[in-house]
Amino acid sequence: MALSNRQLFLQHVAQTSPAPIGLEIVKAQGIHMWDANGKAYVDLISGFSVMNIGHGNERVKEAIHQQVDDYMHLMVYGEIIETPQVQYAKRLSELLPPSLNCVYFTNSGAEATEGAMKLAKRVTNRSQIIAFNNAYHGSTQGALSIMGGEYWRQAYRPLLPDVLHLDFNTQEAIDSITEATACVVAEVIQAEAGAQPAEQAWLQALREKCTATGTLLVFDEIQTGFGRTGTMWAFEQYGVVPDILLLGKALGGGLPLGAFIASHKHMQQLTHQPVLGHISTFAGHPVCCAAGRAALEELQKLVTANHLLPAVAEKEALIRQCLQHPAIRNIHGRGLLLAVEFESADLCQRICHAAVQAGLVTDWFLFAPHCLRVAPPLIITEQELEAACALLTQTISAVVATQAASS
Ligand code: PLP
């Protein structure tokens, strides 16, 4: 008998966990996904903060089709003038402070992290990198070296030397930055820690110490960018500008794309000694850039037409109001990057599993397995949010009741 797609998935597609969600989705549109049996699911996590404007946006699909018709791959990164790349880089620069005016497009968020660390070494001629506990910046070996958790790093040593892991929001971190530090890599809101925001005064002090020591400040907005936390970039809420900005996820409008963005002057370092300081065949793929640019235009249209960004804050308030249950200990985060905290990782996993069965796709956080992720597409309506929160609350009650009955 022929194997089912689920069996083939488990056998022939490399697995990264003993218990993948394992849904077979055949269609996605707006905030919804449908499985092979026609059952609908609300995407409560936007494909991990990627589909900020929802699935299946018509303009994004048109841009992809147009670019596929024009051309796909031409040459390795940086040799030929590819209009989608140029136009998208210009558009991003217009939305960023003047010092962030030069974009290196990559294939992924992790590659953006790699590029930023290399650039910081070249600009400063130093090697030390400071990063934070409970931070995630990607899974390649350089990015893994600065990942904030020994559990994740220990099996892959030796990793990059000269990395200091410090606690987020602490004075010790500020004091540890010296003239030997090439860069500090930080998220403005630590996503995988369970959506933990930086403190305003701390982020400012971080900036000041980096400036005083000639250290480059790198902000990883791969998960927080493109309106997720209620402003286009989370750093806008702090008035603190990094030297290098990392983008990814929603950057490609659903296609794979990352970027590290710095000043033109800094970026020049990648052109000499050695020439080709960072090389990548598919980085900044024209189809991905066309899709990303269209997605950004759509996001901006929604911002002006529907006041999308202030609405993100209103939707956060609505979730906080609707998601009330004795089993919920707290809700962390900002905008539509929220972490609903439970007493234990075990309870949270049971709720995640039951939520998927009930038609809500959600997940937990790498460093906060006791927290459930609520990060739907920004276009979700208030009615849809209320319905999703009601279903989640019922699911929590059912799981808690089952647990009480079995203990
Ligand atoms: N940085 C942050 C904050 C992330 O959340 C992620 C992915 O989850 C990455 C970097 C890595 O991005 P990618 O999975 O595209 O390599």
Short mmCIF file of C-alpha atoms and ligand atoms in Angstrom, two decimals:
data_model
loop_
_atom_site.label_atom_id
_atom_site.label_comp_id
_atom_site.label_asym_id
_atom_site.label_seq_id
_atom_site.Cartn_x
_atom_site.Cartn_y
_atom_site.Cartn_z
CA MET A 1 0.00 0.00 0.00
CA ALA A 2 1.27 3.48 -0.84
CA LEU A 3 2.60 5.42 2.13
CA SER A 4 0.61 8.45 3.25
CA ASN A 5 2.17 11.90 2.97
CA ARG A 6 2.52 11.89 6.75
CA GLN A 7 4.52 8.65 6.65
CA LEU A 8 6.65 9.98 3.79
CA PHE A 9 7.20 13.23 5.72
CA LEU A 10 8.46 11.31 8.74
CA GLN A 11 10.61 9.00 6.65
CA HIS A 12 12.10 11.18 3.93
CA VAL A 13 12.02 14.74 5.22
CA ALA A 14 14.71 15.39 7.86
CA GLN A 15 13.09 15.91 11.23
CA THR A 16 14.15 18.35 13.93
CA SER A 17 11.90 17.21 16.74
CA PRO A 18 10.39 13.94 17.92
CA ALA A 19 6.90 15.46 17.73
CA PRO A 20 6.38 17.82 14.78
CA ILE A 21 2.97 19.52 14.48
CA GLY A 22 2.56 17.40 11.36
CA LEU A 23 -0.51 19.06 9.84
CA GLU A 24 -0.84 18.62 6.10
CA ILE A 25 -1.87 22.06 4.90
CA VAL A 26 -3.07 22.36 1.33
CA LYS A 27 -4.16 26.01 1.17
CA ALA A 28 -3.64 29.22 3.12
CA GLN A 29 -5.40 32.55 2.70
CA GLY A 30 -5.53 35.59 4.99
CA ILE A 31 -5.33 34.32 8.58
CA HIS A 32 -6.53 30.80 7.67
CA MET A 33 -4.96 27.52 6.63
CA TRP A 34 -6.83 24.40 5.48
CA ASP A 35 -5.76 20.80 5.82
CA ALA A 36 -6.22 17.97 3.33
CA ASN A 37 -9.64 17.18 4.87
CA GLY A 38 -10.88 20.74 4.43
CA LYS A 39 -10.58 21.58 8.14
CA ALA A 40 -9.77 25.28 8.74
CA TYR A 41 -7.16 26.53 11.18
CA VAL A 42 -6.44 30.06 12.33
CA ASP A 43 -2.74 30.81 11.93
CA LEU A 44 -2.05 32.30 15.35
CA ILE A 45 1.68 32.59 14.68
CA SER A 46 1.90 33.92 11.09
CA GLY A 47 4.25 31.11 10.04
CA PHE A 48 6.59 32.38 12.79
CA SER A 49 6.24 36.12 12.21
CA VAL A 50 6.53 35.84 8.44
CA MET A 51 3.04 36.35 7.04
CA ASN A 52 2.45 39.76 8.66
CA ILE A 53 0.02 40.81 5.92
CA GLY A 54 -1.62 37.38 5.84
CA HIS A 55 -1.36 34.45 3.47
CA GLY A 56 -2.01 34.65 -0.26
CA ASN A 57 -1.87 38.43 -0.72
CA GLU A 58 -2.82 39.13 -4.35
CA ARG A 59 -0.29 41.91 -4.93
CA VAL A 60 2.54 39.76 -3.62
CA LYS A 61 1.49 36.88 -5.88
CA GLU A 62 1.33 39.23 -8.89
CA ALA A 63 4.80 40.60 -8.14
CA ILE A 64 6.17 37.05 -7.93
CA HIS A 65 4.55 36.03 -11.22
CA GLN A 66 5.81 39.15 -12.95
CA GLN A 67 9.36 38.62 -11.74
CA VAL A 68 9.32 34.92 -12.68
CA ASP A 69 8.29 36.01 -16.17
CA ASP A 70 11.05 38.64 -16.34
CA TYR A 71 13.89 36.54 -14.90
CA MET A 72 14.82 34.39 -11.94
CA HIS A 73 18.46 33.70 -11.19
CA LEU A 74 21.07 35.61 -13.21
CA MET A 75 24.34 35.69 -11.30
CA VAL A 76 25.82 35.43 -7.79
CA TYR A 77 25.01 38.26 -5.36
CA GLY A 78 26.34 41.70 -6.11
CA GLU A 79 27.54 41.43 -9.70
CA ILE A 80 24.58 42.35 -11.89
CA ILE A 81 22.15 45.21 -11.28
CA GLU A 82 18.91 43.45 -10.44
CA THR A 83 16.05 45.94 -10.33
CA PRO A 84 13.98 44.19 -7.60
CA GLN A 85 17.01 44.24 -5.28
CA VAL A 86 17.88 47.85 -6.03
CA GLN A 87 14.31 49.06 -5.62
CA TYR A 88 13.75 47.15 -2.40
CA ALA A 89 17.06 48.33 -0.90
CA LYS A 90 16.13 51.93 -1.74
CA ARG A 91 12.66 51.53 -0.21
CA LEU A 92 14.04 50.03 3.00
CA SER A 93 16.64 52.79 3.28
CA GLU A 94 13.88 55.40 3.00
CA LEU A 95 12.13 53.82 5.98
CA LEU A 96 15.26 53.73 8.15
CA PRO A 97 17.47 56.35 9.78
CA PRO A 98 20.04 57.82 7.32
CA SER A 99 22.90 55.82 8.87
CA LEU A 100 21.21 52.57 7.79
CA ASN A 101 21.37 53.16 4.06
CA CYS A 102 23.11 50.15 2.59
CA VAL A 103 21.49 46.72 2.42
CA TYR A 104 23.16 43.33 2.02
CA PHE A 105 20.36 40.88 1.18
CA THR A 106 20.90 37.31 2.37
CA ASN A 107 19.05 33.99 2.07
CA SER A 108 17.96 33.82 5.70
CA GLY A 109 18.01 35.49 9.09
CA ALA A 110 20.92 33.32 10.21
CA GLU A 111 23.00 34.42 7.23
CA ALA A 112 22.22 38.04 8.08
CA THR A 113 23.58 37.40 11.59
CA GLU A 114 26.72 35.83 10.11
CA GLY A 115 27.22 38.79 7.79
CA ALA A 116 26.77 41.30 10.59
CA MET A 117 29.32 39.59 12.82
CA LYS A 118 31.83 39.47 9.97
CA LEU A 119 31.22 43.12 9.14
CA ALA A 120 31.67 44.17 12.78
CA LYS A 121 35.01 42.36 12.90
CA ARG A 122 36.17 44.13 9.76
CA VAL A 123 34.99 47.60 10.81
CA THR A 124 36.45 47.42 14.32
CA ASN A 125 39.39 45.09 13.79
CA ARG A 126 38.31 43.36 17.00
CA SER A 127 37.01 39.87 17.68
CA GLN A 128 34.91 39.86 20.85
CA ILE A 129 31.17 39.55 20.41
CA ILE A 130 28.71 40.17 23.21
CA ALA A 131 25.31 38.51 23.07
CA PHE A 132 22.53 37.77 25.52
CA ASN A 133 21.17 34.82 27.37
CA ASN A 134 17.85 33.64 25.94
CA ALA A 135 18.56 35.22 22.56
CA TYR A 136 18.14 33.43 19.25
CA HIS A 137 19.86 34.72 16.12
CA GLY A 138 19.88 31.65 13.87
CA SER A 139 21.11 28.08 13.69
CA THR A 140 24.30 28.20 11.59
CA GLN A 141 27.53 27.80 13.56
CA GLY A 142 28.35 31.49 13.93
CA ALA A 143 24.79 32.41 14.87
CA LEU A 144 24.61 29.35 17.14
CA SER A 145 27.78 30.55 18.89
CA ILE A 146 25.92 33.64 20.07
CA MET A 147 22.69 31.80 20.89
CA GLY A 148 21.80 32.41 24.51
CA GLY A 149 21.49 28.94 25.99
CA GLU A 150 24.10 26.30 26.80
CA TYR A 151 21.60 23.47 26.16
CA TRP A 152 21.48 24.50 22.51
CA ARG A 153 25.20 25.13 22.09
CA GLN A 154 26.84 22.28 23.98
CA ALA A 155 26.50 19.53 21.38
CA TYR A 156 28.16 21.59 18.63
CA ARG A 157 31.41 22.75 20.17
CA PRO A 158 33.93 24.02 19.25
CA LEU A 159 32.01 27.15 18.28
CA LEU A 160 33.21 30.72 17.73
CA PRO A 161 35.71 31.84 20.38
CA ASP A 162 35.61 35.21 22.13
CA VAL A 163 31.85 35.34 22.68
CA LEU A 164 30.47 36.68 25.97
CA HIS A 165 26.93 35.69 26.96
CA LEU A 166 25.40 38.10 29.43
CA ASP A 167 22.03 38.70 31.02
CA PHE A 168 19.65 41.02 29.17
CA ASN A 169 18.64 44.28 30.86
CA THR A 170 21.56 44.19 33.33
CA GLN A 171 24.22 46.73 34.27
CA GLU A 172 26.80 43.92 34.10
CA ALA A 173 26.19 43.72 30.36
CA ILE A 174 26.83 47.43 29.90
CA ASP A 175 29.96 47.28 32.08
CA SER A 176 31.34 44.33 30.10
CA ILE A 177 31.52 46.26 26.81
CA THR A 178 35.10 47.44 26.27
CA GLU A 179 37.42 48.61 23.53
CA ALA A 180 37.97 44.92 22.74
CA THR A 181 34.32 44.39 21.82
CA ALA A 182 33.59 44.29 18.10
CA CYS A 183 29.83 44.25 18.46
CA VAL A 184 26.92 43.70 20.77
CA VAL A 185 24.10 41.71 19.19
CA ALA A 186 20.72 42.28 20.82
CA GLU A 187 17.04 41.96 20.14
CA VAL A 188 15.00 44.97 21.18
CA ILE A 189 12.31 42.55 22.30
CA GLN A 190 13.79 39.12 22.99
CA ALA A 191 11.35 37.02 21.02
CA GLU A 192 12.31 33.47 21.95
CA ALA A 193 12.76 34.42 25.59
CA GLY A 194 8.97 34.71 25.61
CA ALA A 195 8.66 38.22 24.11
CA GLN A 196 10.68 40.05 26.75
CA PRO A 197 11.21 43.76 25.94
CA ALA A 198 14.42 45.65 26.67
CA GLU A 199 14.10 48.38 29.27
CA GLN A 200 14.20 51.87 27.78
CA ALA A 201 17.03 53.19 29.98
CA TRP A 202 19.05 50.02 29.50
CA LEU A 203 18.86 50.14 25.71
CA GLN A 204 19.91 53.77 25.78
CA ALA A 205 22.85 52.94 28.08
CA LEU A 206 23.80 50.10 25.73
CA ARG A 207 23.90 52.56 22.83
CA GLU A 208 25.97 55.06 24.80
CA LYS A 209 28.52 52.47 25.92
CA CYS A 210 28.86 51.09 22.38
CA THR A 211 29.44 54.60 21.04
CA ALA A 212 31.97 55.37 23.78
CA THR A 213 33.98 52.18 23.11
CA GLY A 214 33.69 52.19 19.30
CA THR A 215 31.68 48.96 19.46
CA LEU A 216 29.03 48.34 16.82
CA LEU A 217 25.49 47.87 18.10
CA VAL A 218 23.56 45.24 16.14
CA PHE A 219 19.80 44.97 16.54
CA ASP A 220 18.15 41.76 15.45
CA GLU A 221 14.66 42.72 14.26
CA ILE A 222 14.19 39.54 12.28
CA GLN A 223 11.12 38.68 14.30
CA THR A 224 10.03 42.13 15.45
CA GLY A 225 10.26 44.01 12.14
CA PHE A 226 7.49 45.01 9.73
CA GLY A 227 4.97 46.25 12.26
CA ARG A 228 4.86 43.19 14.47
CA THR A 229 5.19 45.14 17.71
CA GLY A 230 3.15 48.20 16.68
CA THR A 231 5.78 50.29 14.89
CA MET A 232 7.52 49.44 11.64
CA TRP A 233 10.70 48.62 13.62
CA ALA A 234 10.64 47.94 17.36
CA PHE A 235 13.67 50.19 17.91
CA GLU A 236 11.54 53.20 16.96
CA GLN A 237 9.74 52.79 20.30
CA TYR A 238 13.05 53.36 22.06
CA GLY A 239 14.61 56.15 20.03
CA VAL A 240 17.83 54.12 19.86
CA VAL A 241 19.44 53.50 16.47
CA PRO A 242 21.76 50.52 15.86
CA ASP A 243 24.86 50.49 13.66
CA ILE A 244 23.69 47.30 11.96
CA LEU A 245 20.11 46.10 11.61
CA LEU A 246 19.17 42.49 10.94
CA LEU A 247 15.94 41.74 9.08
CA GLY A 248 14.38 38.51 7.89
CA LYS A 249 11.09 36.59 8.13
CA ALA A 250 8.44 39.11 6.90
CA LEU A 251 11.15 40.82 4.80
CA GLY A 252 10.52 38.38 1.93
CA GLY A 253 6.71 38.55 1.99
CA GLY A 254 6.62 34.75 2.39
CA LEU A 255 9.74 33.92 0.37
CA PRO A 256 13.21 33.35 1.89
CA LEU A 257 15.07 36.62 2.40
CA GLY A 258 17.21 38.18 5.11
CA ALA A 259 19.30 41.33 5.28
CA PHE A 260 21.97 43.07 7.28
CA ILE A 261 21.81 46.81 6.88
CA ALA A 262 24.50 49.32 7.83
CA SER A 263 26.02 52.56 6.58
CA HIS A 264 27.49 52.60 3.09
CA LYS A 265 30.85 53.43 4.63
CA HIS A 266 30.88 50.34 6.85
CA MET A 267 29.63 48.10 4.06
CA GLN A 268 32.59 49.12 1.88
CA GLN A 269 34.72 46.90 4.13
CA LEU A 270 33.31 43.85 2.37
CA THR A 271 34.79 44.96 -0.97
CA HIS A 272 38.49 44.60 -0.17
CA GLN A 273 41.06 42.63 1.85
CA PRO A 274 39.64 40.21 1.06
CA VAL A 275 37.62 41.16 -1.96
CA LEU A 276 34.22 39.37 -1.88
CA GLY A 277 34.01 39.68 1.91
CA HIS A 278 30.71 37.84 1.93
CA ILE A 279 29.66 35.72 -1.04
CA SER A 280 26.33 34.06 -1.62
CA THR A 281 24.87 32.56 -4.81
CA PHE A 282 21.17 33.13 -4.21
CA ALA A 283 21.24 35.99 -1.68
CA GLY A 284 18.78 38.73 -2.54
CA HIS A 285 17.05 36.50 -5.08
CA PRO A 286 15.09 38.77 -7.46
CA VAL A 287 11.82 36.89 -6.95
CA CYS A 288 12.17 37.14 -3.15
CA CYS A 289 13.01 40.85 -3.39
CA ALA A 290 10.02 41.49 -5.68
CA ALA A 291 7.75 39.62 -3.24
CA GLY A 292 9.19 41.42 -0.22
CA ARG A 293 8.85 44.84 -1.79
CA ALA A 294 5.23 44.15 -2.76
CA ALA A 295 4.50 42.90 0.78
CA LEU A 296 6.03 46.06 2.23
CA GLU A 297 3.94 48.22 -0.11
CA GLU A 298 0.82 46.33 0.96
CA LEU A 299 1.75 46.77 4.61
CA GLN A 300 2.22 50.49 4.05
CA LYS A 301 -1.10 50.75 2.21
CA LEU A 302 -2.79 49.10 5.17
CA VAL A 303 -1.00 51.48 7.50
CA THR A 304 -2.43 54.51 5.75
CA ALA A 305 -5.85 53.07 4.89
CA ASN A 306 -6.69 51.24 8.12
CA HIS A 307 -4.26 52.76 10.59
CA LEU A 308 -2.79 49.29 10.86
CA LEU A 309 0.03 50.12 13.24
CA PRO A 310 -2.07 51.84 15.94
CA ALA A 311 -4.54 48.96 15.45
CA VAL A 312 -1.77 46.52 16.42
CA ALA A 313 -1.66 48.13 19.87
CA GLU A 314 -5.47 47.97 20.08
CA LYS A 315 -5.40 44.29 19.12
CA GLU A 316 -2.82 43.66 21.84
CA ALA A 317 -5.17 45.30 24.35
CA LEU A 318 -8.07 43.19 23.07
CA ILE A 319 -6.08 39.96 23.47
CA ARG A 320 -5.09 40.94 27.01
CA GLN A 321 -8.75 41.65 27.78
CA CYS A 322 -10.17 38.48 26.14
CA LEU A 323 -7.53 35.99 27.21
CA GLN A 324 -8.32 35.68 30.87
CA HIS A 325 -8.17 32.35 32.62
CA PRO A 326 -6.97 31.24 36.07
CA ALA A 327 -4.34 29.03 34.39
CA ILE A 328 -2.78 32.07 32.61
CA ARG A 329 -0.06 33.50 34.80
CA ASN A 330 0.90 36.45 32.66
CA ILE A 331 0.99 37.76 29.11
CA HIS A 332 4.36 39.12 28.00
CA GLY A 333 5.34 41.05 24.91
CA ARG A 334 4.23 43.91 22.79
CA GLY A 335 1.84 44.40 19.87
CA LEU A 336 1.15 41.10 18.15
CA LEU A 337 4.19 39.31 19.55
CA LEU A 338 2.72 37.92 22.76
CA ALA A 339 3.70 35.10 25.08
CA VAL A 340 0.94 33.64 27.24
CA GLU A 341 2.59 32.18 30.33
CA PHE A 342 1.45 28.98 32.08
CA GLU A 343 2.68 27.28 35.21
CA SER A 344 4.75 24.66 33.37
CA ALA A 345 6.11 23.66 29.98
CA ASP A 346 4.10 20.45 30.21
CA LEU A 347 0.79 22.31 30.59
CA CYS A 348 1.72 24.71 27.79
CA GLN A 349 2.56 21.85 25.40
CA ARG A 350 -0.74 20.13 26.16
CA ILE A 351 -2.59 23.37 25.48
CA CYS A 352 -0.64 23.94 22.23
CA HIS A 353 -1.51 20.44 21.09
CA ALA A 354 -5.19 20.78 22.02
CA ALA A 355 -5.33 24.24 20.37
CA VAL A 356 -4.13 22.76 17.08
CA GLN A 357 -6.79 20.04 17.33
CA ALA A 358 -9.36 22.80 17.97
CA GLY A 359 -8.24 24.71 14.88
CA LEU A 360 -5.70 27.22 16.24
CA VAL A 361 -2.12 26.84 15.07
CA THR A 362 0.20 28.01 17.81
CA ASP A 363 3.49 27.02 19.40
CA TRP A 364 5.80 27.67 22.33
CA PHE A 365 9.07 29.66 22.60
CA LEU A 366 12.61 28.22 22.47
CA PHE A 367 13.68 29.64 25.83
CA ALA A 368 10.20 29.82 27.33
CA PRO A 369 8.52 26.46 26.73
CA HIS A 370 5.93 27.38 29.36
CA CYS A 371 4.68 30.24 27.16
CA LEU A 372 2.27 29.93 24.23
CA ARG A 373 2.79 32.08 21.15
CA VAL A 374 0.09 34.51 20.03
CA ALA A 375 1.45 36.33 16.97
CA PRO A 376 -1.24 36.27 14.27
CA PRO A 377 -1.08 38.13 10.96
CA LEU A 378 -1.45 41.86 11.65
CA ILE A 379 -4.53 41.93 9.40
CA ILE A 380 -6.57 39.77 11.79
CA THR A 381 -9.84 41.57 12.58
CA GLU A 382 -11.11 42.28 16.10
CA GLN A 383 -13.97 39.78 15.59
CA GLU A 384 -11.55 37.09 14.45
CA LEU A 385 -9.33 37.82 17.44
CA GLU A 386 -12.25 37.62 19.86
CA ALA A 387 -13.30 34.28 18.36
CA ALA A 388 -9.74 32.92 18.50
CA CYS A 389 -9.34 34.05 22.13
CA ALA A 390 -12.68 32.45 23.06
CA LEU A 391 -11.62 29.17 21.45
CA LEU A 392 -8.24 29.29 23.15
CA THR A 393 -9.84 29.98 26.53
CA GLN A 394 -12.21 27.00 26.07
CA THR A 395 -9.23 24.86 25.07
CA ILE A 396 -7.32 25.90 28.20
CA SER A 397 -10.35 25.02 30.36
CA ALA A 398 -10.70 21.62 28.71
CA VAL A 399 -7.00 20.79 29.15
CA VAL A 400 -6.97 21.95 32.77
CA ALA A 401 -10.13 19.91 33.50
CA THR A 402 -8.62 16.77 31.93
CA GLN A 403 -5.42 17.28 33.89
CA ALA A 404 -7.37 17.74 37.15
CA ALA A 405 -9.44 14.62 36.44
CA SER A 406 -6.35 12.46 35.84
CA SER A 407 -4.40 13.62 38.90
N1 PLP B 1 16.80 36.08 14.74
C1 PLP B 1 15.58 35.94 15.31
C2 PLP B 1 15.16 36.90 16.35
C3 PLP B 1 14.74 34.89 14.94
O1 PLP B 1 13.56 34.75 15.52
C4 PLP B 1 15.18 34.01 13.93
C5 PLP B 1 14.32 32.87 13.51
O2 PLP B 1 13.43 32.44 14.20
C6 PLP B 1 16.44 34.19 13.35
C7 PLP B 1 17.23 35.24 13.79
C8 PLP B 1 16.96 33.25 12.29
O3 PLP B 1 16.28 33.42 11.09
P1 PLP B 1 16.26 32.23 10.03
O4 PLP B 1 15.42 31.12 10.60
O5 PLP B 1 15.68 32.84 8.79
O6 PLP B 1 17.69 31.80 9.83
#
